[in-house]
């Protein structure tokens, strides 16, 4: 069994405690500046906009922890460091949140364990992030729909041998992850038409390439095919030390890599310069597609870009990758931000499926790829009201439990909330609708406020 690291990347809507509306940029800047005056924290300023966008600090192991505003000023993202057990992940998360929540509360700000901002719609003009990476990306995609909803992502190490069977299996099962963990039926002071409104809106991104988003039309036959899928999308930008550069020509990622140099505009120095593509640019490109399960691959810095391209063209890329990959993990992007009492359930469920890959793959292979694509559309709309999804989820829950039991760490306890929801046939989204109808929006907010 692989000794896997598990990393959590959780976003939380940030609201005014006084009225439940999204905070504005002046409020969050004040928090970041105030935290930076504490000797344990360092305020992080975006190098291009020169605005405070978060803080950095070291945990007990000396690893850097990043807490910042994500795609909008009203979403606070915690990039928790990875650990080898779910218990350690949970304990670390609680410890860090306990450190931060008093600073937020002292400034009249609360964090919610839900997906959508309960009162603030996405089109408010002041929600736009002050992080240059997002500003460049969203301008490139002509999209700002994500400014008022949060997600929870789990990142888990995998071996090269597991990589493609797991990638395909977890992509297919995004339909089931949505059925079980949809939690965006309520927001903007209304009940949405979809149990997973976040995924519904993702599907309507006006992307400039079909490979950018969601699910591929068929399974990936190999890592080479996945890389080709990534290389075909339009090139966005590259990072350099103290630089963030945009190539103004409309080219694909692959077209960018094969040319010796490019004239590019550095949005930090606000000047033109010439760029030579590097192996690190290939690593950067893994974040410019948004598949529901995304491969995060990192080639060694000393690896040769020319050798990578040569092996890619000659269809010998697997041999190159096995030797030159430094880090490899899967990032799952199908999960709405969860209620606090169920916050570890998605990570546990996915980890268990990974640890029991043969049985997971067997379920996926029992249906054609098109079946999973169609099922996803239905679970976005109705989550656990889709009877097939309930039956498949029950089977997968047992498979996941077996996978976690094999780890012998007692992590299967985090699956208990899934079992209860399946017994009641109520997803978090379905319970949210009942809660909103019973309590109203202010009662809903009060119940979702994180207090530790």
GROMACS .gro file of C-alpha atoms in nm:
model
  452
    1UNK     CA    1   0.000   0.000   0.000
    2UNK     CA    2   0.133   0.341  -0.099
    3UNK     CA    3   0.223   0.573   0.189
    4UNK     CA    4   0.010   0.858   0.057
    5UNK     CA    5  -0.001   1.219   0.161
    6UNK     CA    6  -0.345   1.378   0.178
    7UNK     CA    7  -0.388   1.753   0.137
    8UNK     CA    8  -0.702   1.958   0.196
    9UNK     CA    9  -0.777   2.286   0.022
   10UNK     CA   10  -1.093   2.434   0.168
   11UNK     CA   11  -1.273   2.759   0.087
   12UNK     CA   12  -1.522   2.927   0.318
   13UNK     CA   13  -1.763   3.214   0.242
   14UNK     CA   14  -1.679   3.516   0.458
   15UNK     CA   15  -1.973   3.724   0.580
   16UNK     CA   16  -2.047   4.027   0.793
   17UNK     CA   17  -2.166   3.900   1.129
   18UNK     CA   18  -2.397   4.199   1.148
   19UNK     CA   19  -2.611   4.128   0.840
   20UNK     CA   20  -2.494   3.805   0.674
   21UNK     CA   21  -2.381   3.976   0.353
   22UNK     CA   22  -2.046   3.914   0.188
   23UNK     CA   23  -1.756   4.117   0.325
   24UNK     CA   24  -1.594   4.379   0.104
   25UNK     CA   25  -1.231   4.425   0.008
   26UNK     CA   26  -1.158   4.692   0.271
   27UNK     CA   27  -1.261   4.450   0.547
   28UNK     CA   28  -1.049   4.159   0.433
   29UNK     CA   29  -0.748   4.385   0.371
   30UNK     CA   30  -0.774   4.505   0.728
   31UNK     CA   31  -0.767   4.145   0.853
   32UNK     CA   32  -0.462   4.055   0.645
   33UNK     CA   33  -0.278   4.368   0.758
   34UNK     CA   34  -0.371   4.306   1.122
   35UNK     CA   35  -0.257   3.945   1.104
   36UNK     CA   36   0.073   4.059   0.952
   37UNK     CA   37   0.147   4.263   1.262
   38UNK     CA   38   0.140   3.943   1.466
   39UNK     CA   39   0.489   3.790   1.481
   40UNK     CA   40   0.353   3.449   1.376
   41UNK     CA   41   0.220   3.577   1.043
   42UNK     CA   42   0.350   3.755   0.736
   43UNK     CA   43   0.107   3.951   0.521
   44UNK     CA   44   0.125   3.835   0.160
   45UNK     CA   45   0.099   4.109  -0.102
   46UNK     CA   46   0.019   4.023  -0.460
   47UNK     CA   47   0.329   4.118  -0.660
   48UNK     CA   48   0.127   4.283  -0.940
   49UNK     CA   49  -0.168   4.451  -0.769
   50UNK     CA   50   0.044   4.531  -0.458
   51UNK     CA   51  -0.260   4.457  -0.242
   52UNK     CA   52  -0.272   4.237   0.071
   53UNK     CA   53  -0.436   3.909  -0.035
   54UNK     CA   54  -0.347   3.673   0.248
   55UNK     CA   55  -0.093   3.564   0.506
   56UNK     CA   56   0.188   3.311   0.528
   57UNK     CA   57   0.314   3.137   0.838
   58UNK     CA   58   0.507   2.827   0.938
   59UNK     CA   59   0.345   2.532   1.108
   60UNK     CA   60   0.514   2.326   1.379
   61UNK     CA   61   0.702   2.126   1.115
   62UNK     CA   62   0.840   2.440   0.954
   63UNK     CA   63   0.615   2.408   0.649
   64UNK     CA   64   0.457   2.720   0.503
   65UNK     CA   65   0.080   2.755   0.543
   66UNK     CA   66  -0.107   2.983   0.302
   67UNK     CA   67  -0.437   3.148   0.393
   68UNK     CA   68  -0.572   3.392   0.137
   69UNK     CA   69  -0.866   3.523  -0.057
   70UNK     CA   70  -0.938   3.308  -0.358
   71UNK     CA   71  -1.132   3.397  -0.672
   72UNK     CA   72  -1.314   3.679  -0.489
   73UNK     CA   73  -1.259   3.896  -0.183
   74UNK     CA   74  -1.541   3.715   0.000
   75UNK     CA   75  -1.397   3.362  -0.015
   76UNK     CA   76  -1.121   3.268   0.228
   77UNK     CA   77  -0.910   2.970   0.123
   78UNK     CA   78  -0.698   2.757   0.355
   79UNK     CA   79  -0.427   2.556   0.183
   80UNK     CA   80  -0.369   2.304   0.462
   81UNK     CA   81  -0.043   2.113   0.452
   82UNK     CA   82  -0.062   1.742   0.365
   83UNK     CA   83  -0.045   1.458   0.616
   84UNK     CA   84  -0.046   1.079   0.596
   85UNK     CA   85  -0.373   1.025   0.783
   86UNK     CA   86  -0.718   1.182   0.772
   87UNK     CA   87  -0.708   1.222   1.150
   88UNK     CA   88  -0.397   1.438   1.125
   89UNK     CA   89  -0.556   1.639   0.843
   90UNK     CA   90  -0.864   1.707   1.054
   91UNK     CA   91  -0.675   1.794   1.372
   92UNK     CA   92  -0.446   2.028   1.179
   93UNK     CA   93  -0.742   2.199   1.014
   94UNK     CA   94  -0.917   2.257   1.347
   95UNK     CA   95  -0.599   2.391   1.507
   96UNK     CA   96  -0.540   2.641   1.225
   97UNK     CA   97  -0.901   2.757   1.213
   98UNK     CA   98  -0.896   2.810   1.589
   99UNK     CA   99  -0.596   3.037   1.539
  100UNK     CA  100  -0.763   3.243   1.268
  101UNK     CA  101  -1.128   3.268   1.369
  102UNK     CA  102  -1.073   3.515   1.658
  103UNK     CA  103  -0.906   3.762   1.420
  104UNK     CA  104  -1.201   3.738   1.182
  105UNK     CA  105  -1.459   3.765   1.461
  106UNK     CA  106  -1.283   4.068   1.612
  107UNK     CA  107  -1.334   4.239   1.278
  108UNK     CA  108  -1.701   4.142   1.257
  109UNK     CA  109  -1.638   3.861   1.005
  110UNK     CA  110  -1.763   3.505   1.019
  111UNK     CA  111  -1.679   3.200   0.807
  112UNK     CA  112  -1.955   2.967   0.691
  113UNK     CA  113  -1.959   2.593   0.631
  114UNK     CA  114  -2.167   2.612   0.316
  115UNK     CA  115  -2.110   2.664  -0.056
  116UNK     CA  116  -2.291   2.976  -0.173
  117UNK     CA  117  -2.293   3.314  -0.013
  118UNK     CA  118  -2.637   3.318   0.147
  119UNK     CA  119  -2.730   3.675   0.055
  120UNK     CA  120  -2.485   3.813  -0.204
  121UNK     CA  121  -2.520   3.738  -0.577
  122UNK     CA  122  -2.219   3.684  -0.801
  123UNK     CA  123  -2.256   3.995  -1.015
  124UNK     CA  124  -2.163   4.252  -0.749
  125UNK     CA  125  -1.874   4.450  -0.903
  126UNK     CA  126  -1.658   4.467  -0.589
  127UNK     CA  127  -1.618   4.091  -0.551
  128UNK     CA  128  -1.333   4.055  -0.799
  129UNK     CA  129  -1.011   3.913  -0.658
  130UNK     CA  130  -0.696   4.119  -0.622
  131UNK     CA  131  -0.475   3.819  -0.706
  132UNK     CA  132  -0.323   3.875  -1.047
  133UNK     CA  133  -0.327   3.504  -1.136
  134UNK     CA  134  -0.706   3.496  -1.118
  135UNK     CA  135  -0.746   3.831  -1.288
  136UNK     CA  136  -0.543   3.713  -1.586
  137UNK     CA  137  -0.716   3.375  -1.598
  138UNK     CA  138  -1.069   3.510  -1.566
  139UNK     CA  139  -1.005   3.780  -1.826
  140UNK     CA  140  -0.874   3.506  -2.053
  141UNK     CA  141  -1.187   3.297  -1.996
  142UNK     CA  142  -1.424   3.594  -1.980
  143UNK     CA  143  -1.589   3.451  -1.670
  144UNK     CA  144  -1.665   3.569  -1.316
  145UNK     CA  145  -1.945   3.333  -1.211
  146UNK     CA  146  -1.736   3.177  -0.935
  147UNK     CA  147  -1.709   3.485  -0.718
  148UNK     CA  148  -1.967   3.386  -0.456
  149UNK     CA  149  -1.935   3.009  -0.407
  150UNK     CA  150  -1.684   2.787  -0.231
  151UNK     CA  151  -1.549   2.437  -0.288
  152UNK     CA  152  -1.360   2.176  -0.090
  153UNK     CA  153  -1.079   1.997  -0.271
  154UNK     CA  154  -0.883   1.694  -0.160
  155UNK     CA  155  -0.543   1.611  -0.309
  156UNK     CA  156  -0.407   1.257  -0.273
  157UNK     CA  157  -0.075   1.107  -0.381
  158UNK     CA  158  -0.090   0.828  -0.638
  159UNK     CA  159   0.166   0.605  -0.806
  160UNK     CA  160   0.230   0.619  -1.178
  161UNK     CA  161   0.087   0.269  -1.219
  162UNK     CA  162  -0.240   0.377  -1.055
  163UNK     CA  163  -0.257   0.712  -1.227
  164UNK     CA  164  -0.476   0.658  -1.531
  165UNK     CA  165  -0.711   0.390  -1.389
  166UNK     CA  166  -0.774   0.619  -1.092
  167UNK     CA  167  -0.808   0.934  -1.302
  168UNK     CA  168  -1.067   0.773  -1.528
  169UNK     CA  169  -1.254   0.613  -1.239
  170UNK     CA  170  -1.277   0.930  -1.032
  171UNK     CA  171  -1.376   1.137  -1.335
  172UNK     CA  172  -1.663   0.898  -1.404
  173UNK     CA  173  -1.768   0.898  -1.040
  174UNK     CA  174  -1.797   1.276  -1.022
  175UNK     CA  175  -2.167   1.201  -1.077
  176UNK     CA  176  -2.173   1.007  -0.749
  177UNK     CA  177  -1.965   1.266  -0.563
  178UNK     CA  178  -2.225   1.523  -0.667
  179UNK     CA  179  -2.513   1.299  -0.556
  180UNK     CA  180  -2.358   1.248  -0.213
  181UNK     CA  181  -2.203   1.587  -0.147
  182UNK     CA  182  -2.411   1.843  -0.338
  183UNK     CA  183  -2.452   2.135  -0.101
  184UNK     CA  184  -2.534   2.435  -0.318
  185UNK     CA  185  -2.912   2.428  -0.336
  186UNK     CA  186  -2.944   2.747  -0.129
  187UNK     CA  187  -2.777   3.083  -0.183
  188UNK     CA  188  -2.840   3.443  -0.286
  189UNK     CA  189  -3.141   3.429  -0.048
  190UNK     CA  190  -3.328   3.171  -0.254
  191UNK     CA  191  -3.359   2.803  -0.336
  192UNK     CA  192  -3.187   2.720  -0.664
  193UNK     CA  193  -3.331   2.493  -0.930
  194UNK     CA  194  -3.034   2.256  -0.892
  195UNK     CA  195  -2.909   2.070  -0.587
  196UNK     CA  196  -2.556   2.140  -0.709
  197UNK     CA  197  -2.583   2.492  -0.847
  198UNK     CA  198  -2.205   2.530  -0.829
  199UNK     CA  199  -2.149   2.246  -1.076
  200UNK     CA  200  -2.436   2.371  -1.290
  201UNK     CA  201  -2.268   2.710  -1.321
  202UNK     CA  202  -1.932   2.552  -1.392
  203UNK     CA  203  -2.090   2.386  -1.695
  204UNK     CA  204  -2.183   2.727  -1.829
  205UNK     CA  205  -1.839   2.878  -1.820
  206UNK     CA  206  -1.790   3.053  -2.155
  207UNK     CA  207  -1.459   2.873  -2.195
  208UNK     CA  208  -1.247   2.928  -2.502
  209UNK     CA  209  -1.179   2.555  -2.545
  210UNK     CA  210  -1.385   2.239  -2.478
  211UNK     CA  211  -1.094   2.072  -2.298
  212UNK     CA  212  -1.092   2.338  -2.026
  213UNK     CA  213  -1.376   2.212  -1.813
  214UNK     CA  214  -1.550   1.927  -1.640
  215UNK     CA  215  -1.532   1.583  -1.805
  216UNK     CA  216  -1.373   1.450  -2.123
  217UNK     CA  217  -1.598   1.286  -2.380
  218UNK     CA  218  -1.418   0.954  -2.332
  219UNK     CA  219  -1.166   0.783  -2.106
  220UNK     CA  220  -0.800   0.873  -2.130
  221UNK     CA  221  -0.603   0.585  -2.278
  222UNK     CA  222  -0.273   0.699  -2.124
  223UNK     CA  223  -0.093   0.981  -1.949
  224UNK     CA  224   0.033   1.086  -2.290
  225UNK     CA  225  -0.326   1.130  -2.405
  226UNK     CA  226  -0.406   1.333  -2.092
  227UNK     CA  227  -0.106   1.554  -2.158
  228UNK     CA  228  -0.218   1.600  -2.518
  229UNK     CA  229  -0.559   1.704  -2.388
  230UNK     CA  230  -0.386   1.965  -2.172
  231UNK     CA  231  -0.146   2.077  -2.446
  232UNK     CA  232  -0.434   2.153  -2.682
  233UNK     CA  233  -0.589   2.427  -2.469
  234UNK     CA  234  -0.498   2.793  -2.530
  235UNK     CA  235  -0.191   2.915  -2.349
  236UNK     CA  236  -0.262   3.157  -2.062
  237UNK     CA  237   0.054   3.270  -1.883
  238UNK     CA  238   0.373   3.155  -1.712
  239UNK     CA  239   0.533   3.237  -1.382
  240UNK     CA  240   0.896   3.329  -1.340
  241UNK     CA  241   1.073   3.450  -1.024
  242UNK     CA  242   0.914   3.789  -0.958
  243UNK     CA  243   0.740   3.777  -1.298
  244UNK     CA  244   0.404   3.677  -1.440
  245UNK     CA  245   0.413   3.684  -1.818
  246UNK     CA  246   0.145   3.681  -2.086
  247UNK     CA  247   0.213   3.591  -2.446
  248UNK     CA  248  -0.015   3.803  -2.660
  249UNK     CA  249  -0.022   3.559  -2.953
  250UNK     CA  250  -0.317   3.318  -2.946
  251UNK     CA  251  -0.139   2.984  -2.928
  252UNK     CA  252  -0.194   2.646  -2.764
  253UNK     CA  253   0.016   2.523  -2.473
  254UNK     CA  254   0.200   2.291  -2.710
  255UNK     CA  255   0.268   2.565  -2.963
  256UNK     CA  256   0.413   2.775  -2.684
  257UNK     CA  257   0.646   2.496  -2.568
  258UNK     CA  258   0.795   2.408  -2.906
  259UNK     CA  259   0.906   2.760  -2.999
  260UNK     CA  260   1.248   2.879  -2.877
  261UNK     CA  261   1.137   3.213  -2.738
  262UNK     CA  262   0.843   3.448  -2.713
  263UNK     CA  263   0.783   3.817  -2.670
  264UNK     CA  264   0.575   3.844  -2.354
  265UNK     CA  265   0.430   4.112  -2.131
  266UNK     CA  266   0.519   4.095  -1.762
  267UNK     CA  267   0.216   4.219  -1.567
  268UNK     CA  268   0.432   4.270  -1.256
  269UNK     CA  269   0.709   4.482  -1.409
  270UNK     CA  270   0.466   4.615  -1.674
  271UNK     CA  271   0.722   4.571  -1.948
  272UNK     CA  272   0.789   4.342  -2.242
  273UNK     CA  273   1.057   4.074  -2.224
  274UNK     CA  274   1.160   3.759  -2.408
  275UNK     CA  275   1.077   3.416  -2.263
  276UNK     CA  276   1.230   3.079  -2.329
  277UNK     CA  277   0.994   2.788  -2.245
  278UNK     CA  278   1.114   2.565  -1.959
  279UNK     CA  279   1.021   2.234  -1.801
  280UNK     CA  280   0.857   2.428  -1.517
  281UNK     CA  281   0.616   2.581  -1.768
  282UNK     CA  282   0.488   2.228  -1.833
  283UNK     CA  283   0.427   2.192  -1.459
  284UNK     CA  284   0.243   2.525  -1.451
  285UNK     CA  285   0.015   2.413  -1.733
  286UNK     CA  286  -0.146   2.145  -1.517
  287UNK     CA  287  -0.355   2.416  -1.347
  288UNK     CA  288  -0.511   2.564  -1.661
  289UNK     CA  289  -0.761   2.289  -1.722
  290UNK     CA  290  -1.040   2.227  -1.473
  291UNK     CA  291  -1.137   1.862  -1.503
  292UNK     CA  292  -1.332   1.724  -1.209
  293UNK     CA  293  -1.033   1.507  -1.126
  294UNK     CA  294  -0.716   1.684  -1.226
  295UNK     CA  295  -0.370   1.532  -1.246
  296UNK     CA  296  -0.114   1.751  -1.072
  297UNK     CA  297   0.218   1.646  -1.221
  298UNK     CA  298   0.558   1.798  -1.150
  299UNK     CA  299   0.866   1.712  -1.352
  300UNK     CA  300   1.209   1.750  -1.194
  301UNK     CA  301   1.368   2.090  -1.248
  302UNK     CA  302   1.674   1.929  -1.401
  303UNK     CA  303   1.464   1.741  -1.657
  304UNK     CA  304   1.505   1.850  -2.016
  305UNK     CA  305   1.215   2.015  -2.195
  306UNK     CA  306   1.357   1.907  -2.529
  307UNK     CA  307   1.370   1.544  -2.410
  308UNK     CA  308   1.011   1.571  -2.286
  309UNK     CA  309   0.892   1.700  -2.623
  310UNK     CA  310   1.095   1.440  -2.811
  311UNK     CA  311   0.946   1.152  -2.609
  312UNK     CA  312   0.601   1.305  -2.640
  313UNK     CA  313   0.626   1.321  -3.020
  314UNK     CA  314   0.776   0.972  -3.050
  315UNK     CA  315   0.511   0.811  -2.827
  316UNK     CA  316   0.767   0.702  -2.567
  317UNK     CA  317   0.648   0.944  -2.305
  318UNK     CA  318   0.565   0.686  -2.036
  319UNK     CA  319   0.931   0.590  -2.006
  320UNK     CA  320   1.032   0.955  -1.974
  321UNK     CA  321   0.761   1.029  -1.717
  322UNK     CA  322   0.845   0.736  -1.488
  323UNK     CA  323   1.202   0.861  -1.454
  324UNK     CA  324   1.146   1.236  -1.449
  325UNK     CA  325   0.831   1.291  -1.243
  326UNK     CA  326   0.912   1.439  -0.903
  327UNK     CA  327   0.560   1.459  -0.761
  328UNK     CA  328   0.226   1.317  -0.869
  329UNK     CA  329  -0.116   1.351  -0.711
  330UNK     CA  330  -0.484   1.376  -0.799
  331UNK     CA  331  -0.693   1.680  -0.714
  332UNK     CA  332  -1.066   1.623  -0.688
  333UNK     CA  333  -1.275   1.925  -0.784
  334UNK     CA  334  -1.633   1.787  -0.763
  335UNK     CA  335  -1.704   1.870  -0.400
  336UNK     CA  336  -1.915   2.159  -0.275
  337UNK     CA  337  -1.808   2.319   0.051
  338UNK     CA  338  -1.950   2.091   0.319
  339UNK     CA  339  -2.140   2.134   0.646
  340UNK     CA  340  -1.905   2.124   0.944
  341UNK     CA  341  -2.032   1.792   1.082
  342UNK     CA  342  -1.970   1.629   0.742
  343UNK     CA  343  -1.657   1.814   0.644
  344UNK     CA  344  -1.424   1.512   0.625
  345UNK     CA  345  -1.670   1.274   0.457
  346UNK     CA  346  -1.580   1.348   0.091
  347UNK     CA  347  -1.205   1.315   0.152
  348UNK     CA  348  -1.255   0.986   0.336
  349UNK     CA  349  -1.487   0.850   0.067
  350UNK     CA  350  -1.245   0.932  -0.214
  351UNK     CA  351  -0.941   0.803  -0.025
  352UNK     CA  352  -1.119   0.472   0.041
  353UNK     CA  353  -1.205   0.434  -0.327
  354UNK     CA  354  -0.842   0.499  -0.419
  355UNK     CA  355  -0.722   0.238  -0.171
  356UNK     CA  356  -0.967  -0.014  -0.318
  357UNK     CA  357  -0.900   0.066  -0.684
  358UNK     CA  358  -0.981  -0.279  -0.834
  359UNK     CA  359  -1.336  -0.274  -0.693
  360UNK     CA  360  -1.383   0.094  -0.772
  361UNK     CA  361  -1.276   0.039  -1.131
  362UNK     CA  362  -1.506  -0.260  -1.158
  363UNK     CA  363  -1.808  -0.042  -1.079
  364UNK     CA  364  -1.703   0.222  -1.330
  365UNK     CA  365  -1.633  -0.032  -1.603
  366UNK     CA  366  -1.977  -0.187  -1.556
  367UNK     CA  367  -2.127   0.104  -1.750
  368UNK     CA  368  -2.024   0.284  -2.070
  369UNK     CA  369  -1.858   0.623  -2.031
  370UNK     CA  370  -2.164   0.798  -2.172
  371UNK     CA  371  -2.371   0.662  -1.883
  372UNK     CA  372  -2.158   0.846  -1.627
  373UNK     CA  373  -2.172   1.169  -1.827
  374UNK     CA  374  -2.551   1.153  -1.839
  375UNK     CA  375  -2.583   1.054  -1.473
  376UNK     CA  376  -2.381   1.359  -1.372
  377UNK     CA  377  -2.637   1.587  -1.537
  378UNK     CA  378  -2.915   1.424  -1.337
  379UNK     CA  379  -2.734   1.437  -1.003
  380UNK     CA  380  -2.651   1.805  -1.054
  381UNK     CA  381  -3.024   1.860  -1.074
  382UNK     CA  382  -3.150   1.619  -0.809
  383UNK     CA  383  -2.859   1.462  -0.610
  384UNK     CA  384  -2.992   1.167  -0.405
  385UNK     CA  385  -3.337   1.191  -0.557
  386UNK     CA  386  -3.182   0.999  -0.848
  387UNK     CA  387  -3.254   0.639  -0.752
  388UNK     CA  388  -2.966   0.490  -0.954
  389UNK     CA  389  -2.724   0.722  -0.778
  390UNK     CA  390  -2.845   0.597  -0.438
  391UNK     CA  391  -2.789   0.233  -0.534
  392UNK     CA  392  -2.443   0.297  -0.679
  393UNK     CA  393  -2.349   0.513  -0.380
  394UNK     CA  394  -2.441   0.233  -0.139
  395UNK     CA  395  -2.215  -0.008  -0.328
  396UNK     CA  396  -1.930   0.243  -0.342
  397UNK     CA  397  -1.965   0.326   0.026
  398UNK     CA  398  -1.889  -0.034   0.113
  399UNK     CA  399  -1.596  -0.036  -0.131
  400UNK     CA  400  -1.459   0.282   0.022
  401UNK     CA  401  -1.501   0.147   0.374
  402UNK     CA  402  -1.305  -0.165   0.281
  403UNK     CA  403  -1.028   0.055   0.141
  404UNK     CA  404  -1.004   0.258   0.460
  405UNK     CA  405  -1.020  -0.047   0.685
  406UNK     CA  406  -0.715  -0.182   0.499
  407UNK     CA  407  -0.526   0.129   0.613
  408UNK     CA  408  -0.599   0.025   0.974
  409UNK     CA  409  -0.620   0.384   1.101
  410UNK     CA  410  -0.986   0.407   1.202
  411UNK     CA  411  -1.053   0.659   0.925
  412UNK     CA  412  -1.375   0.485   0.824
  413UNK     CA  413  -1.547   0.680   1.104
  414UNK     CA  414  -1.564   0.976   0.863
  415UNK     CA  415  -1.799   0.775   0.640
  416UNK     CA  416  -2.073   0.761   0.905
  417UNK     CA  417  -2.248   1.076   0.782
  418UNK     CA  418  -2.265   0.932   0.430
  419UNK     CA  419  -2.430   0.616   0.563
  420UNK     CA  420  -2.688   0.826   0.750
  421UNK     CA  421  -2.762   1.039   0.445
  422UNK     CA  422  -2.805   0.732   0.226
  423UNK     CA  423  -3.035   0.573   0.482
  424UNK     CA  424  -3.247   0.890   0.484
  425UNK     CA  425  -3.192   0.944   0.110
  426UNK     CA  426  -3.111   1.308   0.180
  427UNK     CA  427  -2.802   1.481   0.045
  428UNK     CA  428  -2.660   1.793   0.215
  429UNK     CA  429  -2.840   1.996  -0.054
  430UNK     CA  430  -3.176   1.840   0.030
  431UNK     CA  431  -3.123   1.907   0.401
  432UNK     CA  432  -3.020   2.264   0.320
  433UNK     CA  433  -3.351   2.328   0.145
  434UNK     CA  434  -3.542   2.202   0.449
  435UNK     CA  435  -3.327   2.414   0.677
  436UNK     CA  436  -3.384   2.729   0.469
  437UNK     CA  437  -3.758   2.668   0.459
  438UNK     CA  438  -3.777   2.605   0.835
  439UNK     CA  439  -3.538   2.873   0.963
  440UNK     CA  440  -3.529   3.140   0.693
  441UNK     CA  441  -3.205   3.282   0.562
  442UNK     CA  442  -3.083   3.430   0.891
  443UNK     CA  443  -3.145   3.103   1.077
  444UNK     CA  444  -2.968   2.919   0.796
  445UNK     CA  445  -2.665   3.149   0.832
  446UNK     CA  446  -2.656   3.111   1.210
  447UNK     CA  447  -2.657   2.732   1.179
  448UNK     CA  448  -2.369   2.736   0.924
  449UNK     CA  449  -2.143   2.974   1.115
  450UNK     CA  450  -1.815   2.806   1.213
  451UNK     CA  451  -1.747   2.834   1.587
  452UNK     CA  452  -1.466   2.626   1.734
   0.00000   0.00000   0.00000
